[in-house]
PDB file of C-alpha atoms in Angstrom:
ATOM      1  CA  MET X   1    -182.930  34.752  24.591  1.00 53.00           C
ATOM      2  CA  THR X   2    -181.833  31.280  23.710  1.00 55.00           C
ATOM      3  CA  PHE X   3    -177.955  30.054  22.768  1.00 53.00           C
ATOM      4  CA  ASP X   4    -178.456  30.890  19.345  1.00 57.00           C
ATOM      5  CA  ALA X   5    -178.270  34.847  20.243  1.00 61.00           C
ATOM      6  CA  LEU X   6    -175.466  34.846  21.243  1.00 60.00           C
ATOM      7  CA  ASP X   7    -173.693  35.406  17.717  1.00 64.00           C
ATOM      8  CA  ALA X   8    -174.392  38.808  17.081  1.00 69.00           C
ATOM      9  CA  ALA X   9    -171.352  40.466  16.434  1.00 75.00           C
ATOM     10  CA  TRP X  10    -171.448  42.779  19.696  1.00 75.00           C
ATOM     11  CA  TRP X  11    -170.926  39.472  21.504  1.00 76.00           C
ATOM     12  CA  PRO X  12    -167.333  38.801  21.450  1.00 79.00           C
ATOM     13  CA  TYR X  13    -166.852  42.202  22.408  1.00 81.00           C
ATOM     14  CA  ALA X  14    -168.904  42.506  25.587  1.00 81.00           C
ATOM     15  CA  PHE X  15    -167.466  39.139  26.134  1.00 83.00           C
ATOM     16  CA  ILE X  16    -164.466  40.338  26.753  1.00 83.00           C
ATOM     17  CA  VAL X  17    -165.563  43.378  28.703  1.00 83.00           C
ATOM     18  CA  LEU X  18    -167.385  41.031  31.548  1.00 85.00           C
ATOM     19  CA  ALA X  19    -164.475  38.029  31.611  1.00 88.00           C
ATOM     20  CA  ALA X  20    -161.145  39.532  31.138  1.00 86.00           C
ATOM     21  CA  ALA X  21    -161.633  43.768  31.658  1.00 87.00           C
ATOM     22  CA  LEU X  22    -163.890  44.330  34.890  1.00 87.00           C
ATOM     23  CA  PRO X  23    -161.923  41.918  36.684  1.00 88.00           C
ATOM     24  CA  THR X  24    -158.788  42.987  35.853  1.00 90.00           C
ATOM     25  CA  TYR X  25    -159.372  46.517  36.603  1.00 91.00           C
ATOM     26  CA  SER X  26    -161.106  45.022  39.987  1.00 91.00           C
ATOM     27  CA  TRP X  27    -158.093  43.738  41.228  1.00 90.00           C
ATOM     28  CA  ARG X  28    -155.954  46.586  40.007  1.00 91.00           C
ATOM     29  CA  ALA X  29    -158.246  49.023  41.819  1.00 92.00           C
ATOM     30  CA  LEU X  30    -157.665  46.932  44.767  1.00 91.00           C
ATOM     31  CA  GLY X  31    -154.027  47.079  44.311  1.00 87.00           C
ATOM     32  CA  VAL X  32    -154.132  50.909  44.393  1.00 89.00           C
ATOM     33  CA  VAL X  33    -156.522  50.991  47.635  1.00 89.00           C
ATOM     34  CA  LEU X  34    -154.280  48.990  49.881  1.00 85.00           C
ATOM     35  CA  GLY X  35    -150.729  49.086  47.868  1.00 83.00           C
ATOM     36  CA  GLY X  36    -150.540  52.645  49.658  1.00 83.00           C
ATOM     37  CA  ARG X  37    -150.693  51.042  53.023  1.00 83.00           C
ATOM     38  CA  LEU X  38    -147.736  48.949  52.523  1.00 84.00           C
ATOM     39  CA  ASP X  39    -144.091  49.904  52.961  1.00 88.00           C
ATOM     40  CA  GLU X  40    -142.045  49.027  50.223  1.00 86.00           C
ATOM     41  CA  ARG X  41    -139.399  47.783  52.252  1.00 90.00           C
ATOM     42  CA  SER X  42    -141.606  45.281  53.905  1.00 91.00           C
ATOM     43  CA  GLU X  43    -139.987  41.787  53.350  1.00 94.00           C
ATOM     44  CA  ILE X  44    -142.933  40.286  51.708  1.00 90.00           C
ATOM     45  CA  LEU X  45    -142.746  43.332  49.069  1.00 90.00           C
ATOM     46  CA  VAL X  46    -138.677  42.135  48.432  1.00 94.00           C
ATOM     47  CA  PHE X  47    -139.824  38.955  48.682  1.00 96.00           C
ATOM     48  CA  ALA X  48    -142.685  39.506  46.028  1.00 92.00           C
ATOM     49  CA  ARG X  49    -140.537  41.543  43.676  1.00 93.00           C
ATOM     50  CA  ALA X  50    -137.884  38.918  43.694  1.00 96.00           C
ATOM     51  CA  VAL X  51    -139.877  36.519  42.456  1.00 97.00           C
ATOM     52  CA  ALA X  52    -141.966  38.388  40.139  1.00 96.00           C
ATOM     53  CA  THR X  53    -138.316  40.024  38.721  1.00 95.00           C
ATOM     54  CA  ALA X  54    -137.079  36.131  38.330  1.00 97.00           C
ATOM     55  CA  LEU X  55    -140.241  35.336  36.380  1.00 97.00           C
ATOM     56  CA  VAL X  56    -139.304  37.940  33.792  1.00 95.00           C
ATOM     57  CA  ALA X  57    -136.022  36.623  33.668  1.00 95.00           C
ATOM     58  CA  GLY X  58    -136.925  32.744  32.851  1.00 97.00           C
ATOM     59  CA  VAL X  59    -139.118  33.678  30.434  1.00 96.00           C
ATOM     60  CA  VAL X  60    -136.977  36.441  28.590  1.00 94.00           C
ATOM     61  CA  ALA X  61    -134.327  33.594  28.820  1.00 96.00           C
ATOM     62  CA  LYS X  62    -136.865  30.496  27.043  1.00 97.00           C
ATOM     63  CA  LEU X  63    -137.746  33.185  24.800  1.00 95.00           C
ATOM     64  CA  VAL X  64    -133.833  33.794  23.200  1.00 96.00           C
ATOM     65  CA  LEU X  65    -132.785  30.100  24.143  1.00 96.00           C
ATOM     66  CA  TYR X  66    -135.994  28.200  22.894  1.00 96.00           C
ATOM     67  CA  PRO X  67    -138.128  30.931  20.514  1.00 96.00           C
ATOM     68  CA  SER X  68    -140.909  29.763  18.614  1.00 93.00           C
ATOM     69  CA  GLY X  69    -142.561  31.585  15.690  1.00 92.00           C
ATOM     70  CA  ALA X  70    -140.651  33.764  13.531  1.00 89.00           C
ATOM     71  CA  ALA X  71    -138.017  33.939  16.660  1.00 92.00           C
ATOM     72  CA  ALA X  72    -136.956  30.506  15.689  1.00 94.00           C
ATOM     73  CA  ASP X  73    -135.073  31.698  12.276  1.00 92.00           C
ATOM     74  CA  PHE X  74    -132.981  34.313  13.484  1.00 95.00           C
ATOM     75  CA  PRO X  75    -129.683  32.444  14.888  1.00 95.00           C
ATOM     76  CA  LEU X  76    -128.853  32.193  18.102  1.00 96.00           C
ATOM     77  CA  ALA X  77    -125.825  34.536  18.333  1.00 96.00           C
ATOM     78  CA  LEU X  78    -128.116  37.204  16.955  1.00 96.00           C
ATOM     79  CA  ARG X  79    -130.908  36.803  19.842  1.00 97.00           C
ATOM     80  CA  LEU X  80    -128.058  36.866  22.414  1.00 97.00           C
ATOM     81  CA  ALA X  81    -126.668  39.508  21.279  1.00 97.00           C
ATOM     82  CA  ALA X  82    -129.695  41.900  20.683  1.00 97.00           C
ATOM     83  CA  CYS X  83    -130.844  40.610  24.250  1.00 96.00           C
ATOM     84  CA  ILE X  84    -127.255  41.657  25.932  1.00 97.00           C
ATOM     85  CA  CYS X  85    -127.375  45.005  24.497  1.00 97.00           C
ATOM     86  CA  GLY X  86    -131.080  45.450  25.032  1.00 97.00           C
ATOM     87  CA  MET X  87    -130.475  45.224  28.689  1.00 97.00           C
ATOM     88  CA  ALA X  88    -127.031  47.767  27.912  1.00 98.00           C
ATOM     89  CA  VAL X  89    -129.301  50.002  26.021  1.00 98.00           C
ATOM     90  CA  TRP X  90    -131.602  50.047  29.486  1.00 97.00           C
ATOM     91  CA  ALA X  91    -129.163  50.038  31.948  1.00 97.00           C
ATOM     92  CA  PHE X  92    -127.487  52.961  30.295  1.00 97.00           C
ATOM     93  CA  THR X  93    -130.379  55.120  29.158  1.00 97.00           C
ATOM     94  CA  GLY X  94    -131.962  55.054  33.153  1.00 96.00           C
ATOM     95  CA  ARG X  95    -134.279  51.823  32.234  1.00 95.00           C
ATOM     96  CA  ARG X  96    -135.826  53.128  29.461  1.00 96.00           C
ATOM     97  CA  THR X  97    -137.763  49.981  28.187  1.00 95.00           C
ATOM     98  CA  ILE X  98    -139.307  51.731  24.711  1.00 96.00           C
ATOM     99  CA  VAL X  99    -135.715  52.385  24.280  1.00 97.00           C
ATOM    100  CA  ALA X 100    -134.346  49.191  24.738  1.00 97.00           C
ATOM    101  CA  VAL X 101    -136.755  47.360  23.153  1.00 96.00           C
ATOM    102  CA  LEU X 102    -136.489  49.221  19.865  1.00 97.00           C
ATOM    103  CA  VAL X 103    -132.750  48.863  19.509  1.00 97.00           C
ATOM    104  CA  THR X 104    -132.632  45.356  20.534  1.00 97.00           C
ATOM    105  CA  GLU X 105    -135.635  44.763  17.596  1.00 96.00           C
ATOM    106  CA  ALA X 106    -133.142  46.808  15.125  1.00 97.00           C
ATOM    107  CA  ILE X 107    -130.299  44.205  16.366  1.00 97.00           C
ATOM    108  CA  LEU X 108    -132.400  41.520  15.219  1.00 95.00           C
ATOM    109  CA  LEU X 109    -133.863  43.181  11.894  1.00 95.00           C
ATOM    110  CA  THR X 110    -130.137  44.319  10.942  1.00 96.00           C
ATOM    111  CA  GLY X 111    -129.228  41.106  11.597  1.00 95.00           C
ATOM    112  CA  GLN X 112    -131.595  38.964   9.866  1.00 93.00           C
ATOM    113  CA  ALA X 113    -131.408  41.118   6.863  1.00 94.00           C
ATOM    114  CA  LEU X 114    -127.458  41.043   6.888  1.00 94.00           C
ATOM    115  CA  SER X 115    -126.974  36.983   6.763  1.00 84.00           C
TER     116      SER X 115
END
């Protein structure tokens, strides 16, 4: 088999499975096996959760304050209002992420249509 034979239509899908899916699921399986033995209230897990939350907050802030692509067309006030309303809906609906995302999108699309 030569390198040129790798231009078959199935090769990108096989590469995705080999290079992305297998390592991801391997680490997830290892996490499940080891995670059952960890105490949720241990200092290292509290720290890890705090770092993960801070990273997500930073990404969301970057997306709201300095968007790229189509989101850059929305005014800053609309993006902030949609984000705040989405967080409020998330908090008041028992942390249902899909509901908060849908409300946020509805606010953004309605605001863009009205402006």
